[in-house]
Amino acid sequence: MSACVPTRHDRTSRSSRPPRASGIKRPHSPPPPPRGGRFRIAGADLSASITVFLLAVPMSLGLAVAMDAPLEAGLISAAIGGVVAGLLGGTPLQVSGPSAGLTVVTAELIQIYGWRTTCAITIGAGLLQILLGSLRAARSALAVSPAIVHGTLAGIGVAIALAQLQIVLGGSPQSSAVANALALPDQLGRVSPAAPLIGVLTIAVLILWPRIPGRIGRVVRRIPVALAAVVTATAVAAITAPGIARVDLPSWRSHALPEMPHGPVLALATAVLTVMLVASLESLLAAVAVDKLSADRAGGQAAARSKADLTSASSSASGPASVSVSAQGPGPSSPSPPDPSDPPDPPDPPVRRSDLDRELRAQGIANTLSGLVGGLAVSGGAVRSSANVRAGATGRASTVLHGVWVVLAAGLLVTALEQIPLAALAALVMMVGIQMVSFAHIRNVHKHREFLVYGATITGVLLFGVLKGVVIGIAVAVAVALHRLARTRITVTEQGGQHLVVVQGQLTFLAVPRLSRVLARLPQDGDAVVELDGFFMDHAAYETIQDWSIAQTAHGGRVVFTGRSGGRIAEPASAAHSCCRPWTPWRNHHCHDRPGQTPETHHARLGTGPARDSGSNSVEDRSPEHHTSHNALGAHSTPGPADSPTAAPRRTGGNRLFSGLSSFQRNTAPLVREELARLAREGQRPSQLFITCADSRLVTSMITASGPGDLFTVRNIGNLVPPPDAESSDDSVGAAIEYAVDVLEVESITVCGHSGCGAMQALLGSKPDPDTPLTSLWRWLRHGLPSLERMASRHHAWARISGRLPADAVEQLCLTNVVQQLDHLRAHGPVARRLAEGTLQLHGMYFHVGEAQAYLLAEGASAGLALDEVFDRVDPGDAHASCDSHTPADSHALAGSHAPAGSRSPGDADTPRPAAPGDPAGSGELERTGV
């Protein structure tokens, strides 16, 4: 039996896996169409559609005003975008409509070619989108540098804001952003008060409406802010400014349809390409944003359910049988336990990743139809889509219904729409343009040193138009990349007879001459440290460094290669000294299990040696669907990945052992041979004793970044430390502790637990029959009973993870067990003596396997001096250690910054805990004491 196995209640066997037509999405596959072709409308979709409709109508009219297009064209594109793109698109929650990103482009096209030719250009752009979507080019569009994309949208946003400011001031927009900026002084000199005041009122409502505090704010925020701003401005204008310019919807009988385009063919082709490019990028970026919003919403709902389930389990448990946390429980405000007779809440629909190619084809169809009936160009909108997600939409029904409501409004609410002041719509669109200039994006591009590309794109869009601005941005991006590739700084300093060579930048063939000259000046028999501060090295540079290193070593010199932080990196096998990197040989160790591939062919394909370590070979997905069963101990036993049809057949132990040993001798032994020879001569001097579970998923050298000679490791089922005076105590653990403390004189001892521990599940689950003789396993697990009693005791603080609740009772017991085993450890005589002398430290550690995340027990609790037992997250930046240190686990994993002993995260004081067996009160209401 596996000692510790994962707890996966949501996995099913292969036989019970849903068929492809079930609507449940498999990884890396596009979302399937609705089952049976039925169009389902949920209550949440109906309410969300109304919210989006109330936002889309003023937005559509405002964008039509900004483009100087017929106002009914905005409603047409909103209706077609909702119904057509909603039904056919690959992003069910994305709402399409008039494109804000095309405002400047469309306005320019209308001025040059007229409205009817602009409709024909929209048709051409739609057909081109259909073609690109059919060629599966959507993902390629996202390969453009984010600095160029966001710079383009920001430039369009600035141009929109400048144009709409003219309307807010009572004038008319000019033909370009530069002309609008130059015309502002003259417009300010002849401004009339009515339009600016209505515009300022609209902007004020847009800014203040989401910030109304208290209960009133929670109620009014249900109304879309755009609708609130336009309705308020319309009501005020009706009373104070009856003569202000308002929306004028012409009769549908006079609506203009497209005509055959007239003009230079090259100019028309450029216009079609520009409309297609901007509309596609805007739609695809919005689709990616919708995916993130949907995932965040699902994650928030799952966290809320988990918190509610944990609260329910804590308040309703009344004995050993009620330890497990229900998958469906009452909400956070429900004080009563769930009734087993009540039907479970329906699960949330799965969050589906967008099919971008299908979305691009749907946008092309929508644009083609919109142009044919005289509508504006269509694209996915981030504002409308985010409102749809936040309103609780669950499927494409919300998007489609919103388009239906727009059609009804265009036919039935003409009189009401004609009361809206143009200044209010202009102010609304101006705020949309301002929001397209995102300070978050500016910070990101500045952090990644791409601001020059971002600024050049904005400037190009404002001065020369969208397409030329994009071309300028791409040209600047290429120039910056070439500059960075060619710019390499090489400096040499001498420190105590050792030469330090610092190479900053990318090492390509362009830098080889300078690199060769610098290395040739170094003494051939001297010691050198080469610090490579870059992210790329081509073959020419690699061979230059390797040849020099071999020659330097042959003349008696010593060469060490380091990275930016000072940590050594792997060297050629012939180098004088190499550092063990456990992750490198481990990450692809399952490659031998691939059918039809021998270890030899695998390594021939991937290559060997340190030059390959920096490659991007992906780790296999080792999370197939498992079949979970229960054994006699109540622990979950999970068959290996062989149960999955996507996994390779499981090889026999002999073959796996042979292939692993062969791989070690070929790839790893040359890197560690000298270090192991040194350890063989000098003997082991580990700095710490590491007591952890025998679970096969815990690779101690990997999670502690340690190598040979660093850890003295004791592994057993449940990472248990029997007290020295315990009945049937295990002498092997005590002997290891005594040897490590008295003979090896380790400086610290770590007790490490982990998630999904089978020993803890067994303790929480079924107990052995009193009439049946205890097995060896149960005689050992009796040493974990004090942890179970501690978890149920009123006189101990509850072990917790800082920043979140324990996931369930199993995780709670795993944390508590670490604290309890530290108490057992202090009872051992050698440990107590060294602790009294102040020459030994104790550490508690918890490793979450699924998250690959380590947590350290606060220092005071590890030392037994604090009552608050909190495990703090270890972040990547907490500590840095070079790999040539003999104590990487101490310096890198265990010396991270800890919270004070009495610290806690917000909400910890009132955090409920799962009920545990043995609650003396029998009520599950365990009081928090001693905190």
Short mmCIF file of C-alpha atoms in Angstrom, two decimals, residues 433-703:
data_model
loop_
_atom_site.label_atom_id
_atom_site.label_comp_id
_atom_site.label_asym_id
_atom_site.label_seq_id
_atom_site.Cartn_x
_atom_site.Cartn_y
_atom_site.Cartn_z
CA GLY A 433 -11.15 56.46 -24.91
CA ILE A 434 -9.37 57.64 -21.76
CA GLN A 435 -9.76 54.18 -20.22
CA MET A 436 -8.05 52.66 -23.25
CA VAL A 437 -4.84 54.32 -22.00
CA SER A 438 -4.13 51.87 -19.18
CA PHE A 439 -1.55 52.87 -16.57
CA ALA A 440 -1.19 49.21 -15.65
CA HIS A 441 -0.05 48.48 -19.19
CA ILE A 442 2.32 51.43 -19.08
CA ARG A 443 3.89 50.10 -15.87
CA ASN A 444 4.26 46.65 -17.39
CA VAL A 445 5.93 47.81 -20.60
CA HIS A 446 8.22 50.07 -18.58
CA LYS A 447 9.13 47.18 -16.28
CA HIS A 448 10.01 45.03 -19.29
CA ARG A 449 11.93 47.88 -20.94
CA GLU A 450 9.47 48.15 -23.83
CA PHE A 451 8.33 51.73 -23.25
CA LEU A 452 10.17 52.98 -26.33
CA VAL A 453 8.11 50.61 -28.50
CA TYR A 454 4.93 51.62 -26.68
CA GLY A 455 5.61 55.34 -27.07
CA ALA A 456 6.60 55.02 -30.74
CA THR A 457 3.38 53.13 -31.51
CA ILE A 458 1.19 55.74 -29.79
CA THR A 459 2.99 58.56 -31.60
CA GLY A 460 2.66 56.79 -34.96
CA VAL A 461 -1.05 56.16 -34.49
CA LEU A 462 -1.72 59.78 -33.54
CA LEU A 463 0.38 61.31 -36.31
CA PHE A 464 0.00 58.89 -39.22
CA GLY A 465 -2.97 56.63 -38.54
CA VAL A 466 -3.50 53.16 -37.15
CA LEU A 467 -1.87 50.97 -39.78
CA LYS A 468 1.20 53.16 -40.16
CA GLY A 469 1.44 53.44 -36.39
CA VAL A 470 1.47 49.64 -36.08
CA VAL A 471 4.19 49.41 -38.75
CA ILE A 472 6.25 52.01 -36.89
CA GLY A 473 5.81 50.10 -33.63
CA ILE A 474 6.94 46.84 -35.25
CA ALA A 475 9.97 48.56 -36.78
CA VAL A 476 11.00 50.07 -33.44
CA ALA A 477 10.47 46.71 -31.69
CA VAL A 478 12.74 44.97 -34.21
CA ALA A 479 15.37 47.69 -33.83
CA VAL A 480 15.28 47.42 -30.03
CA ALA A 481 15.59 43.63 -30.22
CA LEU A 482 18.59 43.85 -32.57
CA HIS A 483 20.19 46.47 -30.34
CA ARG A 484 19.80 44.26 -27.29
CA LEU A 485 21.07 41.26 -29.17
CA ALA A 486 24.18 43.06 -30.34
CA ARG A 487 24.86 45.00 -27.15
CA THR A 488 27.04 42.92 -24.87
CA ARG A 489 29.20 44.41 -22.12
CA ILE A 490 32.24 42.43 -21.01
CA THR A 491 34.27 43.62 -18.02
CA VAL A 492 37.20 42.05 -16.16
CA THR A 493 38.23 42.78 -12.58
CA GLU A 494 40.84 41.15 -10.35
CA GLN A 495 39.94 40.23 -6.79
CA GLY A 496 42.54 38.54 -4.60
CA GLY A 497 44.38 36.90 -7.47
CA GLN A 498 41.14 35.69 -9.07
CA HIS A 499 39.75 37.26 -12.23
CA LEU A 500 36.03 38.04 -12.43
CA VAL A 501 34.67 38.21 -15.99
CA VAL A 502 31.17 39.73 -16.12
CA VAL A 503 29.26 39.29 -19.38
CA GLN A 504 26.11 41.44 -19.49
CA GLY A 505 23.71 40.95 -22.37
CA GLN A 506 23.09 38.22 -24.89
CA LEU A 507 26.00 36.17 -26.17
CA THR A 508 25.75 35.82 -29.94
CA PHE A 509 28.29 35.48 -32.73
CA LEU A 510 28.43 39.29 -32.84
CA ALA A 511 30.05 39.31 -29.39
CA VAL A 512 32.48 36.44 -30.04
CA PRO A 513 35.43 38.61 -31.22
CA ARG A 514 35.33 40.81 -28.12
CA LEU A 515 34.75 37.82 -25.87
CA SER A 516 37.72 35.97 -27.35
CA ARG A 517 40.01 38.99 -26.91
CA VAL A 518 39.03 39.42 -23.26
CA LEU A 519 39.44 35.74 -22.41
CA ALA A 520 42.78 35.54 -24.22
CA ARG A 521 44.25 38.26 -21.94
CA LEU A 522 43.60 36.19 -18.79
CA PRO A 523 46.53 34.20 -17.34
CA GLN A 524 46.34 30.62 -18.60
CA ASP A 525 47.08 29.09 -15.18
CA GLY A 526 44.93 31.50 -13.15
CA ASP A 527 41.56 31.11 -11.50
CA ALA A 528 38.59 32.82 -13.13
CA VAL A 529 34.91 33.30 -12.36
CA VAL A 530 32.72 33.97 -15.40
CA GLU A 531 29.40 35.62 -14.53
CA LEU A 532 26.88 35.25 -17.37
CA ASP A 533 24.23 37.93 -16.91
CA GLY A 534 22.02 37.19 -19.92
CA PHE A 535 19.26 34.99 -21.22
CA PHE A 536 20.63 33.68 -24.51
CA MET A 537 23.81 32.11 -25.80
CA ASP A 538 24.15 30.90 -29.37
CA HIS A 539 26.32 28.02 -30.55
CA ALA A 540 29.28 30.18 -31.57
CA ALA A 541 29.54 31.83 -28.16
CA TYR A 542 29.06 28.50 -26.38
CA GLU A 543 31.91 26.86 -28.27
CA THR A 544 34.18 29.86 -27.64
CA ILE A 545 33.60 29.68 -23.89
CA GLN A 546 33.85 25.89 -23.80
CA ASP A 547 37.13 25.78 -25.75
CA TRP A 548 38.64 28.47 -23.54
CA SER A 549 37.50 26.66 -20.38
CA ILE A 550 39.05 23.37 -21.50
CA ALA A 551 42.32 25.11 -22.36
CA GLN A 552 42.33 27.02 -19.08
CA THR A 553 41.80 23.83 -17.09
CA ALA A 554 44.50 21.99 -19.03
CA HIS A 555 47.04 24.65 -17.99
CA GLY A 556 46.17 24.25 -14.31
CA GLY A 557 43.65 27.05 -14.02
CA ARG A 558 40.25 26.80 -12.40
CA VAL A 559 37.05 28.13 -13.99
CA VAL A 560 33.69 28.66 -12.31
CA PHE A 561 30.58 29.81 -14.20
CA THR A 562 27.90 31.72 -12.28
CA GLY A 563 24.64 33.48 -12.99
CA ARG A 564 23.52 36.97 -12.04
CA SER A 565 22.81 36.05 -8.39
CA GLY A 566 26.17 34.34 -7.95
CA GLY A 567 24.87 30.78 -8.03
CA ARG A 568 26.97 28.40 -10.07
CA ILE A 569 25.60 26.97 -13.27
CA ALA A 570 26.33 23.63 -14.91
CA GLU A 571 29.62 23.37 -16.72
CA PRO A 572 31.00 20.99 -19.33
CA ALA A 573 31.64 17.49 -18.06
CA SER A 574 35.36 18.05 -18.26
CA ALA A 575 35.36 21.08 -16.04
CA ALA A 576 37.23 20.96 -12.80
CA HIS A 577 34.20 21.27 -10.59
CA SER A 578 30.51 20.93 -11.18
CA CYS A 579 27.49 21.53 -9.05
CA CYS A 580 24.68 19.03 -8.66
CA ARG A 581 21.35 20.29 -9.90
CA PRO A 582 18.74 17.74 -8.84
CA TRP A 583 15.92 19.20 -10.90
CA THR A 584 17.70 18.81 -14.25
CA PRO A 585 17.96 14.99 -14.39
CA TRP A 586 14.67 14.56 -12.52
CA ARG A 587 12.26 16.58 -14.62
CA ASN A 588 12.18 14.22 -17.61
CA HIS A 589 12.71 10.98 -15.73
CA HIS A 590 9.42 9.54 -17.02
CA CYS A 591 10.53 9.82 -20.63
CA HIS A 592 11.61 6.16 -20.51
CA ASP A 593 7.96 5.17 -20.10
CA ARG A 594 6.95 6.46 -23.51
CA PRO A 595 5.94 3.56 -25.70
CA GLY A 596 8.25 2.73 -28.55
CA GLN A 597 11.10 4.81 -27.24
CA THR A 598 14.21 3.53 -25.54
CA PRO A 599 16.34 5.60 -23.22
CA GLU A 600 19.02 5.73 -25.86
CA THR A 601 16.76 7.19 -28.54
CA HIS A 602 15.30 9.67 -26.10
CA HIS A 603 18.64 11.07 -25.08
CA ALA A 604 19.84 11.08 -28.62
CA ARG A 605 16.88 13.29 -29.48
CA LEU A 606 17.13 15.67 -26.52
CA GLY A 607 20.87 15.74 -26.31
CA THR A 608 22.91 15.60 -23.13
CA GLY A 609 25.23 17.76 -21.20
CA PRO A 610 24.86 21.11 -19.58
CA ALA A 611 24.20 22.95 -22.81
CA ARG A 612 20.76 21.38 -22.86
CA ASP A 613 19.82 22.26 -19.32
CA SER A 614 18.44 25.63 -20.26
CA GLY A 615 16.09 24.26 -22.84
CA SER A 616 12.37 24.45 -22.61
CA ASN A 617 11.52 20.78 -22.54
CA SER A 618 8.11 20.67 -20.97
CA VAL A 619 7.30 18.47 -18.04
CA GLU A 620 4.80 15.78 -18.81
CA ASP A 621 1.25 16.34 -17.66
CA ARG A 622 1.00 13.80 -14.87
CA SER A 623 -2.54 14.52 -13.81
CA PRO A 624 -4.72 11.98 -15.59
CA GLU A 625 -8.07 11.06 -14.32
CA HIS A 626 -7.75 8.64 -11.44
CA HIS A 627 -10.04 5.99 -10.08
CA THR A 628 -10.32 6.50 -6.34
CA SER A 629 -11.16 3.67 -4.01
CA HIS A 630 -11.06 3.10 -0.27
CA ASN A 631 -8.92 0.56 1.44
CA ALA A 632 -9.33 -0.96 4.84
CA LEU A 633 -7.68 1.99 6.54
CA GLY A 634 -10.05 4.50 5.06
CA ALA A 635 -7.28 6.10 3.08
CA HIS A 636 -7.70 6.75 -0.59
CA SER A 637 -5.72 4.48 -2.84
CA THR A 638 -5.13 5.75 -6.34
CA PRO A 639 -3.83 3.65 -9.20
CA GLY A 640 -0.99 5.13 -11.13
CA PRO A 641 -1.21 7.02 -14.38
CA ALA A 642 -1.52 3.76 -16.25
CA ASP A 643 -5.25 3.98 -15.75
CA SER A 644 -5.36 6.91 -18.08
CA PRO A 645 -5.47 6.21 -21.80
CA THR A 646 -3.08 9.08 -22.37
CA ALA A 647 -0.40 7.72 -20.07
CA ALA A 648 2.35 5.35 -21.06
CA PRO A 649 2.28 1.72 -19.96
CA ARG A 650 3.88 1.23 -16.59
CA ARG A 651 7.22 -0.48 -16.88
CA THR A 652 8.41 -3.16 -14.55
CA GLY A 653 10.63 -2.27 -11.64
CA GLY A 654 13.71 -3.89 -13.14
CA ASN A 655 13.46 -2.01 -16.42
CA ARG A 656 12.78 1.28 -14.64
CA LEU A 657 15.75 0.72 -12.32
CA PHE A 658 18.08 -0.16 -15.18
CA SER A 659 17.06 2.79 -17.37
CA GLY A 660 17.32 5.18 -14.43
CA LEU A 661 20.80 3.97 -13.50
CA SER A 662 21.88 4.19 -17.12
CA SER A 663 20.59 7.74 -17.38
CA PHE A 664 22.42 8.69 -14.17
CA GLN A 665 25.72 7.28 -15.38
CA ARG A 666 25.36 9.05 -18.71
CA ASN A 667 24.05 12.47 -17.69
CA THR A 668 24.41 13.15 -13.97
CA ALA A 669 27.46 11.20 -12.83
CA PRO A 670 29.90 13.38 -14.85
CA LEU A 671 28.50 16.46 -13.14
CA VAL A 672 28.69 15.17 -9.55
CA ARG A 673 31.65 12.80 -9.69
CA GLU A 674 34.18 15.25 -8.30
CA GLU A 675 31.85 16.44 -5.55
CA LEU A 676 31.11 12.86 -4.49
CA ALA A 677 34.82 12.06 -4.54
CA ARG A 678 35.44 14.98 -2.20
CA LEU A 679 32.69 13.79 0.13
CA ALA A 680 34.14 10.28 0.05
CA ARG A 681 37.53 11.64 1.16
CA GLU A 682 36.30 14.10 3.77
CA GLY A 683 33.26 12.22 5.05
CA GLN A 684 29.74 13.53 5.43
CA ARG A 685 29.06 16.73 7.35
CA PRO A 686 25.37 17.45 6.78
CA SER A 687 24.03 20.57 8.37
CA GLN A 688 20.56 19.30 9.14
CA LEU A 689 18.43 16.29 9.89
CA PHE A 690 15.36 16.15 7.66
CA ILE A 691 12.47 13.99 8.88
CA THR A 692 9.75 13.58 6.32
CA CYS A 693 7.20 11.14 4.92
CA ALA A 694 7.99 8.15 2.72
CA ASP A 695 5.59 9.47 0.07
CA SER A 696 7.12 9.03 -3.39
CA ARG A 697 6.04 12.51 -4.47
CA LEU A 698 8.34 14.20 -1.94
CA VAL A 699 11.72 14.66 -3.60
CA THR A 700 13.63 16.16 -0.70
CA SER A 701 16.69 17.24 -2.67
CA MET A 702 14.46 19.05 -5.16
CA ILE A 703 12.21 20.96 -2.76
#
